[in-house]
Amino acid sequence: MIRKLLRLKRIDTYIIKQFLGTFIFVMTGMLLIVVVFDANEKIDKFMTPEVTLKEIVFNYYVNFVPYFMSLFAALFTFIAVIFFTSRLADRSEIIAMLSTGMSFDRLMLPYGISAGIIAILMYVLGAYIIPPANKERLEFEYTYIKKNKKVESAHNVQLEVEPGVFAYFDTYNNSSKMGYRFSLEKFDGKTLVSRLTANSIKYDSINHWTIIDYIIRNFDGLHENISTGTRRDTTLLFAPQDFLISEDDCETMTSHELSDYIDRQKQRGIGNIQTFEIEYHKRFANALSYIILTVIGVSLSSRKRKGGMGLNIGIGLGLSFSYILFMTVTSSFAVSGLLSPMIASWVPNILYIFIACFLYRKSPR
């Protein structure tokens, strides 16, 4: 049905099957190697009495494999394209296809379909399926590998709870759920109408807080009304995770959750969310990268070269690693504030689109 709808020929289905099959083969081989090296690196952590084999397999590696697969899927795609297309070129199959009247543009159709399938699959995995799995993986790492690396405290926290209402903590400790030297100020325009100060405040559940040893000052023109108390339960529209920000947290959120979190943090005036914005835009940029790297890979390896398949693979690996390096560099610029997160995420794709167009024009016709 799909074949008839897209008007695919037998050669198209052959290329699609070979492309996707090579991609799965390359990805499986690389993942096995990575798991072996990762296990060897962490063997001393795994051998401790408190961690069980079940936790290692199901809490860590079952969640680690999809994470790593998503992280380097573009590289796996590029290697698969180079490997498969170079093999076709070495066997003169591409020459035979072009000699029958098939244009190079038409030859790109099955490659484009294959890259599109991978792009959609990896976007869905990266945006909605892998983030929940990352929660278990990171919890395992925090418990047994990166001990005490999770953010458990914050200092000098200031945020806008709702329009005109600002909260401040001198310190907050997540292990005890306690904040100290807390204040809550309400403004009407630029006029301060109420100010609550407390020695401490305790987080109970979603948006529920208990204020301890507090003083409330209500201002009415030149008049001031003061009330005090030792304990007061109240609802405040924020939670500790809104200011206990860890760079790893962005990996545990779906794209919808990331978008909501970024908007909420901006409204509250909380900074240091560049990592979350980069992660959000990168998920969309990565989807396009599969198409771009596929075009580059086919253009490079479709010509039969004197150096053989090895030369194509070498050039391809160089380009793919330079793409990953460029993405890392632009992301660091965004974190430091030199670039906006959206531009940092899309600049590598824009540059490599020009490279893809140049190589595509140089490809055999």
mmCIF file of C-alpha atoms in Angstrom:
data_model
loop_
_atom_site.group_PDB
_atom_site.id
_atom_site.type_symbol
_atom_site.label_atom_id
_atom_site.label_comp_id
_atom_site.label_asym_id
_atom_site.label_seq_id
_atom_site.Cartn_x
_atom_site.Cartn_y
_atom_site.Cartn_z
ATOM 1 C CA MET A 1 0.000 0.000 0.000
ATOM 2 C CA ILE A 2 2.728 2.470 1.021
ATOM 3 C CA ARG A 3 4.828 1.352 -1.935
ATOM 4 C CA LYS A 4 1.979 2.130 -4.350
ATOM 5 C CA LEU A 5 1.192 5.433 -2.633
ATOM 6 C CA LEU A 6 4.775 6.669 -2.909
ATOM 7 C CA ARG A 7 5.197 5.019 -6.340
ATOM 8 C CA LEU A 8 8.239 3.128 -5.147
ATOM 9 C CA LYS A 9 10.026 0.701 -7.410
ATOM 10 C CA ARG A 10 11.763 -2.499 -6.442
ATOM 11 C CA ILE A 11 15.134 -0.730 -6.384
ATOM 12 C CA ASP A 12 13.676 1.797 -3.902
ATOM 13 C CA THR A 13 12.514 -0.865 -1.462
ATOM 14 C CA TYR A 14 15.902 -2.583 -1.870
ATOM 15 C CA ILE A 15 17.783 0.613 -0.917
ATOM 16 C CA ILE A 16 15.411 1.352 1.997
ATOM 17 C CA LYS A 17 15.799 -2.165 3.408
ATOM 18 C CA GLN A 18 19.574 -2.074 3.007
ATOM 19 C CA PHE A 19 19.825 1.417 4.524
ATOM 20 C CA LEU A 20 17.694 0.646 7.571
ATOM 21 C CA GLY A 21 19.261 -2.788 7.987
ATOM 22 C CA THR A 22 22.768 -1.306 7.910
ATOM 23 C CA PHE A 23 21.693 1.396 10.367
ATOM 24 C CA ILE A 24 20.395 -1.219 12.831
ATOM 25 C CA PHE A 25 23.550 -3.317 12.364
ATOM 26 C CA VAL A 26 25.896 -0.356 12.943
ATOM 27 C CA MET A 27 23.891 0.894 15.902
ATOM 28 C CA THR A 28 23.736 -2.548 17.537
ATOM 29 C CA GLY A 29 27.471 -3.126 17.100
ATOM 30 C CA MET A 30 28.378 0.292 18.492
ATOM 31 C CA LEU A 31 25.998 -0.061 21.436
ATOM 32 C CA LEU A 32 27.469 -3.442 22.379
ATOM 33 C CA ILE A 33 30.969 -1.947 22.357
ATOM 34 C CA VAL A 34 29.849 1.057 24.423
ATOM 35 C CA VAL A 35 28.075 -1.130 26.999
ATOM 36 C CA VAL A 36 31.187 -3.287 27.408
ATOM 37 C CA PHE A 37 33.443 -0.240 27.887
ATOM 38 C CA ASP A 38 30.939 1.436 30.214
ATOM 39 C CA ALA A 39 30.603 -1.691 32.347
ATOM 40 C CA ASN A 40 34.395 -2.033 32.505
ATOM 41 C CA GLU A 41 34.723 1.614 33.600
ATOM 42 C CA LYS A 42 32.093 1.290 36.340
ATOM 43 C CA ILE A 43 32.880 -2.251 37.481
ATOM 44 C CA ASP A 44 34.147 -1.064 40.866
ATOM 45 C CA LYS A 45 30.826 0.753 41.480
ATOM 46 C CA PHE A 46 28.810 -2.279 40.381
ATOM 47 C CA MET A 47 30.691 -4.647 42.684
ATOM 48 C CA THR A 48 29.583 -2.893 45.882
ATOM 49 C CA PRO A 49 27.188 -4.922 48.088
ATOM 50 C CA GLU A 50 24.343 -2.365 48.014
ATOM 51 C CA VAL A 51 23.770 -2.575 44.237
ATOM 52 C CA THR A 52 22.082 -5.658 42.772
ATOM 53 C CA LEU A 53 22.405 -7.205 39.313
ATOM 54 C CA LYS A 54 18.712 -6.515 38.706
ATOM 55 C CA GLU A 55 19.238 -2.795 39.338
ATOM 56 C CA ILE A 56 22.297 -2.713 37.071
ATOM 57 C CA VAL A 57 20.451 -4.361 34.196
ATOM 58 C CA PHE A 58 16.922 -2.937 34.480
ATOM 59 C CA ASN A 59 17.425 0.408 36.244
ATOM 60 C CA TYR A 60 20.622 1.400 34.477
ATOM 61 C CA TYR A 61 21.445 -0.367 31.205
ATOM 62 C CA VAL A 62 17.864 -0.797 29.965
ATOM 63 C CA ASN A 63 17.615 3.005 30.254
ATOM 64 C CA PHE A 64 21.228 3.796 29.304
ATOM 65 C CA VAL A 65 21.063 2.073 25.898
ATOM 66 C CA PRO A 66 18.142 4.178 24.509
ATOM 67 C CA TYR A 67 19.786 7.343 25.881
ATOM 68 C CA PHE A 68 23.103 6.641 24.164
ATOM 69 C CA MET A 69 21.312 5.521 20.993
ATOM 70 C CA SER A 70 19.458 8.851 20.811
ATOM 71 C CA LEU A 71 22.628 10.801 21.585
ATOM 72 C CA PHE A 72 24.615 9.371 18.662
ATOM 73 C CA ALA A 73 21.873 8.237 16.262
ATOM 74 C CA ALA A 74 22.936 10.886 13.729
ATOM 75 C CA LEU A 75 26.468 9.483 13.737
ATOM 76 C CA PHE A 76 25.144 5.930 13.334
ATOM 77 C CA THR A 77 22.979 7.097 10.418
ATOM 78 C CA PHE A 78 25.939 8.753 8.721
ATOM 79 C CA ILE A 79 28.158 5.691 9.109
ATOM 80 C CA ALA A 80 25.369 3.464 7.760
ATOM 81 C CA VAL A 81 24.914 5.701 4.685
ATOM 82 C CA ILE A 82 28.655 5.829 3.983
ATOM 83 C CA PHE A 83 29.110 2.085 4.468
ATOM 84 C CA PHE A 84 26.094 0.984 2.433
ATOM 85 C CA THR A 85 26.490 3.489 -0.419
ATOM 86 C CA SER A 86 30.254 2.887 -0.734
ATOM 87 C CA ARG A 87 29.520 -0.806 -1.086
ATOM 88 C CA LEU A 88 27.011 -0.062 -3.867
ATOM 89 C CA ALA A 89 29.558 2.177 -5.612
ATOM 90 C CA ASP A 90 32.370 -0.396 -5.332
ATOM 91 C CA ARG A 91 30.128 -2.998 -6.961
ATOM 92 C CA SER A 92 29.247 -0.461 -9.716
ATOM 93 C CA GLU A 93 25.558 -0.722 -8.819
ATOM 94 C CA ILE A 94 25.122 3.060 -8.698
ATOM 95 C CA ILE A 95 26.711 3.399 -12.131
ATOM 96 C CA ALA A 96 24.281 0.773 -13.407
ATOM 97 C CA MET A 97 21.290 2.635 -11.922
ATOM 98 C CA LEU A 98 22.346 5.965 -13.437
ATOM 99 C CA SER A 99 23.091 4.374 -16.812
ATOM 100 C CA THR A 100 19.482 3.150 -17.075
ATOM 101 C CA GLY A 101 18.282 6.757 -17.054
ATOM 102 C CA MET A 102 17.631 7.142 -13.331
ATOM 103 C CA SER A 103 18.672 10.605 -12.193
ATOM 104 C CA PHE A 104 20.693 11.185 -9.058
ATOM 105 C CA ASP A 105 17.758 13.201 -7.696
ATOM 106 C CA ARG A 106 15.510 10.153 -8.147
ATOM 107 C CA LEU A 107 18.132 7.950 -6.496
ATOM 108 C CA MET A 108 17.930 10.158 -3.410
ATOM 109 C CA LEU A 109 14.225 9.353 -2.902
ATOM 110 C CA PRO A 110 14.668 6.053 -0.989
ATOM 111 C CA TYR A 111 17.520 7.590 1.008
ATOM 112 C CA GLY A 112 15.263 10.516 1.945
ATOM 113 C CA ILE A 113 12.447 8.165 2.985
ATOM 114 C CA SER A 114 14.829 6.099 5.124
ATOM 115 C CA ALA A 115 16.325 9.186 6.779
ATOM 116 C CA GLY A 116 12.797 10.523 7.393
ATOM 117 C CA ILE A 117 11.773 7.260 9.097
ATOM 118 C CA ILE A 118 14.834 7.410 11.360
ATOM 119 C CA ALA A 119 14.299 11.129 12.080
ATOM 120 C CA ILE A 120 10.649 10.647 13.119
ATOM 121 C CA LEU A 121 11.453 7.562 15.191
ATOM 122 C CA MET A 122 14.369 9.196 17.010
ATOM 123 C CA TYR A 123 12.421 12.416 17.637
ATOM 124 C CA VAL A 124 9.536 10.514 19.229
ATOM 125 C CA LEU A 125 11.990 8.492 21.323
ATOM 126 C CA GLY A 126 14.015 11.533 22.365
ATOM 127 C CA ALA A 127 11.040 13.800 23.048
ATOM 128 C CA TYR A 128 8.597 11.474 24.804
ATOM 129 C CA ILE A 129 9.960 8.001 25.593
ATOM 130 C CA ILE A 130 13.602 8.421 26.639
ATOM 131 C CA PRO A 131 13.089 11.310 29.159
ATOM 132 C CA PRO A 132 11.034 9.168 31.610
ATOM 133 C CA ALA A 133 13.651 6.417 31.265
ATOM 134 C CA ASN A 134 16.366 8.961 32.048
ATOM 135 C CA LYS A 135 14.796 9.560 35.469
ATOM 136 C CA GLU A 136 15.564 5.969 36.491
ATOM 137 C CA ARG A 137 19.028 6.053 34.918
ATOM 138 C CA LEU A 138 19.991 9.306 36.643
ATOM 139 C CA GLU A 139 18.553 8.152 39.970
ATOM 140 C CA PHE A 140 20.752 5.054 39.728
ATOM 141 C CA GLU A 141 23.785 7.206 38.887
ATOM 142 C CA TYR A 142 23.099 9.613 41.766
ATOM 143 C CA THR A 143 22.767 6.684 44.182
ATOM 144 C CA TYR A 144 25.664 4.450 43.151
ATOM 145 C CA ILE A 145 27.943 6.276 40.669
ATOM 146 C CA LYS A 146 27.796 10.077 40.989
ATOM 147 C CA LYS A 147 27.099 10.142 44.688
ATOM 148 C CA ASN A 148 25.950 13.534 46.004
ATOM 149 C CA LYS A 149 25.989 15.083 42.516
ATOM 150 C CA LYS A 150 22.281 15.933 42.612
ATOM 151 C CA VAL A 151 21.434 19.537 43.506
ATOM 152 C CA GLU A 152 20.123 19.457 47.092
ATOM 153 C CA SER A 153 20.445 23.082 48.192
ATOM 154 C CA ALA A 154 20.149 26.639 46.888
ATOM 155 C CA HIS A 155 21.235 30.081 48.080
ATOM 156 C CA ASN A 156 19.841 33.563 47.470
ATOM 157 C CA VAL A 157 16.812 32.346 45.543
ATOM 158 C CA GLN A 158 14.424 34.993 44.222
ATOM 159 C CA LEU A 159 11.452 34.262 41.995
ATOM 160 C CA GLU A 160 8.107 35.681 40.944
ATOM 161 C CA VAL A 161 5.415 33.397 42.356
ATOM 162 C CA GLU A 162 2.614 35.116 40.447
ATOM 163 C CA PRO A 163 2.194 38.592 38.920
ATOM 164 C CA GLY A 164 3.220 41.116 41.557
ATOM 165 C CA VAL A 165 4.211 38.503 44.174
ATOM 166 C CA PHE A 166 7.896 37.781 44.817
ATOM 167 C CA ALA A 167 9.467 35.156 47.078
ATOM 168 C CA TYR A 168 12.987 35.048 48.478
ATOM 169 C CA PHE A 169 15.033 32.359 50.266
ATOM 170 C CA ASP A 170 18.393 32.979 51.836
ATOM 171 C CA THR A 171 19.016 29.205 51.800
ATOM 172 C CA TYR A 172 16.987 26.083 51.006
ATOM 173 C CA ASN A 173 17.880 22.462 51.843
ATOM 174 C CA ASN A 174 16.008 19.819 49.877
ATOM 175 C CA SER A 175 16.904 16.898 52.165
ATOM 176 C CA SER A 176 15.065 18.522 55.070
ATOM 177 C CA LYS A 177 12.583 20.387 52.802
ATOM 178 C CA MET A 178 13.414 23.540 54.790
ATOM 179 C CA GLY A 179 14.047 27.105 53.662
ATOM 180 C CA TYR A 180 15.535 29.766 55.922
ATOM 181 C CA ARG A 181 15.153 33.561 56.132
ATOM 182 C CA PHE A 182 12.154 33.556 53.822
ATOM 183 C CA SER A 183 10.238 36.593 52.606
ATOM 184 C CA LEU A 184 7.152 37.085 50.443
ATOM 185 C CA GLU A 185 6.397 40.539 49.020
ATOM 186 C CA LYS A 186 3.226 41.675 47.240
ATOM 187 C CA PHE A 187 3.155 44.722 44.986
ATOM 188 C CA ASP A 188 0.344 46.758 43.465
ATOM 189 C CA GLY A 189 2.137 48.188 40.460
ATOM 190 C CA LYS A 190 5.324 49.576 41.998
ATOM 191 C CA THR A 191 3.829 49.996 45.466
ATOM 192 C CA LEU A 192 4.625 47.465 48.190
ATOM 193 C CA VAL A 193 1.320 46.478 49.872
ATOM 194 C CA SER A 194 2.389 43.488 51.979
ATOM 195 C CA ARG A 195 5.578 41.854 53.212
ATOM 196 C CA LEU A 196 5.877 38.551 55.038
ATOM 197 C CA THR A 197 9.149 37.503 56.662
ATOM 198 C CA ALA A 198 9.800 34.186 58.400
ATOM 199 C CA ASN A 199 12.684 32.439 60.094
ATOM 200 C CA SER A 200 11.937 29.261 58.158
ATOM 201 C CA ILE A 201 9.479 27.622 55.785
ATOM 202 C CA LYS A 202 8.858 23.919 55.145
ATOM 203 C CA TYR A 203 7.716 22.315 51.894
ATOM 204 C CA ASP A 204 4.994 19.718 52.427
ATOM 205 C CA SER A 205 3.461 18.682 49.114
ATOM 206 C CA ILE A 206 2.571 20.194 45.735
ATOM 207 C CA ASN A 207 2.299 23.987 46.295
ATOM 208 C CA HIS A 208 1.711 23.457 50.040
ATOM 209 C CA TRP A 209 4.105 25.176 52.474
ATOM 210 C CA THR A 210 4.235 25.721 56.236
ATOM 211 C CA ILE A 211 5.578 29.111 57.377
ATOM 212 C CA ILE A 212 7.274 29.098 60.801
ATOM 213 C CA ASP A 213 7.822 32.120 63.106
ATOM 214 C CA TYR A 214 6.556 34.799 60.762
ATOM 215 C CA ILE A 215 5.757 38.516 60.733
ATOM 216 C CA ILE A 216 3.296 40.042 58.250
ATOM 217 C CA ARG A 217 3.344 43.776 57.519
ATOM 218 C CA ASN A 218 0.398 45.181 55.544
ATOM 219 C CA PHE A 219 0.839 48.707 54.195
ATOM 220 C CA ASP A 220 -2.052 51.114 53.625
ATOM 221 C CA GLY A 221 -0.566 54.440 52.653
ATOM 222 C CA LEU A 222 1.341 55.689 55.673
ATOM 223 C CA HIS A 223 -0.285 53.133 57.957
ATOM 224 C CA GLU A 224 1.265 49.765 58.761
ATOM 225 C CA ASN A 225 -0.522 46.784 60.289
ATOM 226 C CA ILE A 226 1.648 44.093 61.858
ATOM 227 C CA SER A 227 0.632 40.525 62.700
ATOM 228 C CA THR A 228 2.786 37.641 63.928
ATOM 229 C CA GLY A 229 2.476 33.898 64.362
ATOM 230 C CA THR A 230 4.430 30.726 65.004
ATOM 231 C CA ARG A 231 2.975 28.465 62.308
ATOM 232 C CA ARG A 232 0.860 29.016 59.212
ATOM 233 C CA ASP A 233 -0.120 26.620 56.426
ATOM 234 C CA THR A 234 -0.404 28.266 53.017
ATOM 235 C CA THR A 235 -0.463 27.588 49.284
ATOM 236 C CA LEU A 236 2.337 29.059 47.179
ATOM 237 C CA LEU A 237 2.417 28.437 43.438
ATOM 238 C CA PHE A 238 5.945 27.064 43.217
ATOM 239 C CA ALA A 239 7.896 23.978 44.270
ATOM 240 C CA PRO A 240 11.574 23.277 45.122
ATOM 241 C CA GLN A 241 12.259 21.862 41.661
ATOM 242 C CA ASP A 242 11.570 25.333 40.244
ATOM 243 C CA PHE A 243 14.824 26.653 41.734
ATOM 244 C CA LEU A 244 16.829 23.487 42.490
ATOM 245 C CA ILE A 245 18.055 23.399 38.916
ATOM 246 C CA SER A 246 20.413 20.634 37.757
ATOM 247 C CA GLU A 247 21.753 20.384 34.202
ATOM 248 C CA ASP A 248 20.639 16.754 34.073
ATOM 249 C CA ASP A 249 17.008 17.685 34.767
ATOM 250 C CA CYS A 250 16.433 18.730 31.149
ATOM 251 C CA GLU A 251 17.082 15.135 30.048
ATOM 252 C CA THR A 252 14.195 13.868 32.195
ATOM 253 C CA MET A 253 11.528 16.128 30.667
ATOM 254 C CA THR A 254 9.444 15.474 27.583
ATOM 255 C CA SER A 255 9.383 18.241 24.973
ATOM 256 C CA HIS A 256 5.984 19.414 26.224
ATOM 257 C CA GLU A 257 7.255 19.511 29.823
ATOM 258 C CA LEU A 258 10.393 21.350 28.724
ATOM 259 C CA SER A 259 8.350 24.009 26.922
ATOM 260 C CA ASP A 260 6.085 24.542 29.944
ATOM 261 C CA TYR A 261 9.054 24.619 32.325
ATOM 262 C CA ILE A 262 10.959 27.191 30.243
ATOM 263 C CA ASP A 263 7.901 29.468 29.960
ATOM 264 C CA ARG A 264 7.213 29.187 33.686
ATOM 265 C CA GLN A 265 10.804 29.939 34.680
ATOM 266 C CA LYS A 266 10.949 32.966 32.377
ATOM 267 C CA GLN A 267 7.748 34.342 33.882
ATOM 268 C CA ARG A 268 9.232 33.927 37.351
ATOM 269 C CA GLY A 269 12.464 35.639 36.393
ATOM 270 C CA ILE A 270 14.664 32.628 37.115
ATOM 271 C CA GLY A 271 17.908 32.516 35.117
ATOM 272 C CA ASN A 272 20.267 29.641 34.304
ATOM 273 C CA ILE A 273 17.781 27.884 32.025
ATOM 274 C CA GLN A 274 19.940 28.030 28.890
ATOM 275 C CA THR A 275 20.654 24.292 29.159
ATOM 276 C CA PHE A 276 16.913 23.555 29.100
ATOM 277 C CA GLU A 277 16.366 25.819 26.088
ATOM 278 C CA ILE A 278 19.279 24.200 24.238
ATOM 279 C CA GLU A 279 17.862 20.733 24.928
ATOM 280 C CA TYR A 280 14.425 21.802 23.679
ATOM 281 C CA HIS A 281 15.673 23.291 20.386
ATOM 282 C CA LYS A 282 18.271 20.566 19.880
ATOM 283 C CA ARG A 283 15.573 17.893 19.721
ATOM 284 C CA PHE A 284 14.061 19.569 16.657
ATOM 285 C CA ALA A 285 17.450 20.392 15.128
ATOM 286 C CA ASN A 286 18.595 16.783 15.511
ATOM 287 C CA ALA A 287 15.603 15.574 13.501
ATOM 288 C CA LEU A 288 16.782 17.655 10.525
ATOM 289 C CA SER A 289 20.397 16.548 10.988
ATOM 290 C CA TYR A 290 19.534 12.985 9.872
ATOM 291 C CA ILE A 291 18.396 14.334 6.487
ATOM 292 C CA ILE A 292 21.427 16.631 6.107
ATOM 293 C CA LEU A 293 23.981 13.963 7.034
ATOM 294 C CA THR A 294 22.275 11.450 4.744
ATOM 295 C CA VAL A 295 22.608 13.837 1.765
ATOM 296 C CA ILE A 296 26.279 14.450 2.639
ATOM 297 C CA GLY A 297 26.905 10.726 3.055
ATOM 298 C CA VAL A 298 25.332 9.732 -0.270
ATOM 299 C CA SER A 299 27.076 12.572 -2.123
ATOM 300 C CA LEU A 300 30.462 11.552 -0.710
ATOM 301 C CA SER A 301 30.234 7.807 -1.183
ATOM 302 C CA SER A 302 28.217 7.423 -4.410
ATOM 303 C CA ARG A 303 31.318 7.923 -6.559
ATOM 304 C CA LYS A 304 33.687 4.991 -6.954
ATOM 305 C CA ARG A 305 37.009 6.112 -5.492
ATOM 306 C CA LYS A 306 40.527 4.822 -5.896
ATOM 307 C CA GLY A 307 40.944 4.685 -2.117
ATOM 308 C CA GLY A 308 37.915 2.422 -1.828
ATOM 309 C CA MET A 309 35.377 2.281 1.001
ATOM 310 C CA GLY A 310 37.959 3.100 3.661
ATOM 311 C CA LEU A 311 38.579 6.592 2.258
ATOM 312 C CA ASN A 312 34.835 7.348 2.179
ATOM 313 C CA ILE A 313 34.384 6.140 5.748
ATOM 314 C CA GLY A 314 37.372 8.211 6.883
ATOM 315 C CA ILE A 315 36.049 11.404 5.270
ATOM 316 C CA GLY A 316 32.561 10.680 6.587
ATOM 317 C CA LEU A 317 33.740 10.129 10.156
ATOM 318 C CA GLY A 318 35.737 13.352 10.007
ATOM 319 C CA LEU A 319 32.681 15.326 8.903
ATOM 320 C CA SER A 320 30.352 13.684 11.427
ATOM 321 C CA PHE A 321 32.706 14.251 14.362
ATOM 322 C CA SER A 322 33.237 17.860 13.264
ATOM 323 C CA TYR A 323 29.445 18.278 13.293
ATOM 324 C CA ILE A 324 29.226 16.916 16.865
ATOM 325 C CA LEU A 325 32.165 19.121 17.925
ATOM 326 C CA PHE A 326 30.586 22.192 16.341
ATOM 327 C CA MET A 327 27.301 21.459 18.116
ATOM 328 C CA THR A 328 29.158 21.194 21.441
ATOM 329 C CA VAL A 329 31.014 24.484 20.883
ATOM 330 C CA THR A 330 27.886 26.450 19.950
ATOM 331 C CA SER A 331 26.048 24.967 22.958
ATOM 332 C CA SER A 332 28.813 26.191 25.270
ATOM 333 C CA PHE A 333 28.454 29.674 23.741
ATOM 334 C CA ALA A 334 24.724 29.571 24.508
ATOM 335 C CA VAL A 335 25.315 28.513 28.119
ATOM 336 C CA SER A 336 27.746 31.413 28.587
ATOM 337 C CA GLY A 337 25.206 33.826 27.068
ATOM 338 C CA LEU A 338 27.146 34.648 23.877
ATOM 339 C CA LEU A 339 24.491 33.041 21.652
ATOM 340 C CA SER A 340 20.784 32.457 22.041
ATOM 341 C CA PRO A 341 19.938 28.761 22.642
ATOM 342 C CA MET A 342 17.843 28.572 19.456
ATOM 343 C CA ILE A 343 20.618 29.973 17.259
ATOM 344 C CA ALA A 344 23.222 27.755 18.948
ATOM 345 C CA SER A 345 21.102 24.663 18.219
ATOM 346 C CA TRP A 346 20.449 25.509 14.574
ATOM 347 C CA VAL A 347 23.774 27.043 13.450
ATOM 348 C CA PRO A 348 25.472 23.630 12.860
ATOM 349 C CA ASN A 349 22.546 22.510 10.686
ATOM 350 C CA ILE A 350 22.609 25.746 8.683
ATOM 351 C CA LEU A 351 26.356 25.409 8.044
ATOM 352 C CA TYR A 352 26.100 21.745 7.083
ATOM 353 C CA ILE A 353 23.178 22.459 4.741
ATOM 354 C CA PHE A 354 25.619 24.523 2.652
ATOM 355 C CA ILE A 355 28.161 21.664 2.796
ATOM 356 C CA ALA A 356 25.439 19.204 1.755
ATOM 357 C CA CYS A 357 24.386 21.420 -1.174
ATOM 358 C CA PHE A 358 28.000 21.787 -2.338
ATOM 359 C CA LEU A 359 28.687 18.034 -2.208
ATOM 360 C CA TYR A 360 25.330 17.243 -3.795
ATOM 361 C CA ARG A 361 26.205 19.429 -6.788
ATOM 362 C CA LYS A 362 29.520 17.583 -7.112
ATOM 363 C CA SER A 363 27.929 14.138 -6.986
ATOM 364 C CA PRO A 364 27.858 11.890 -10.093
ATOM 365 C CA ARG A 365 25.048 12.558 -12.586
#
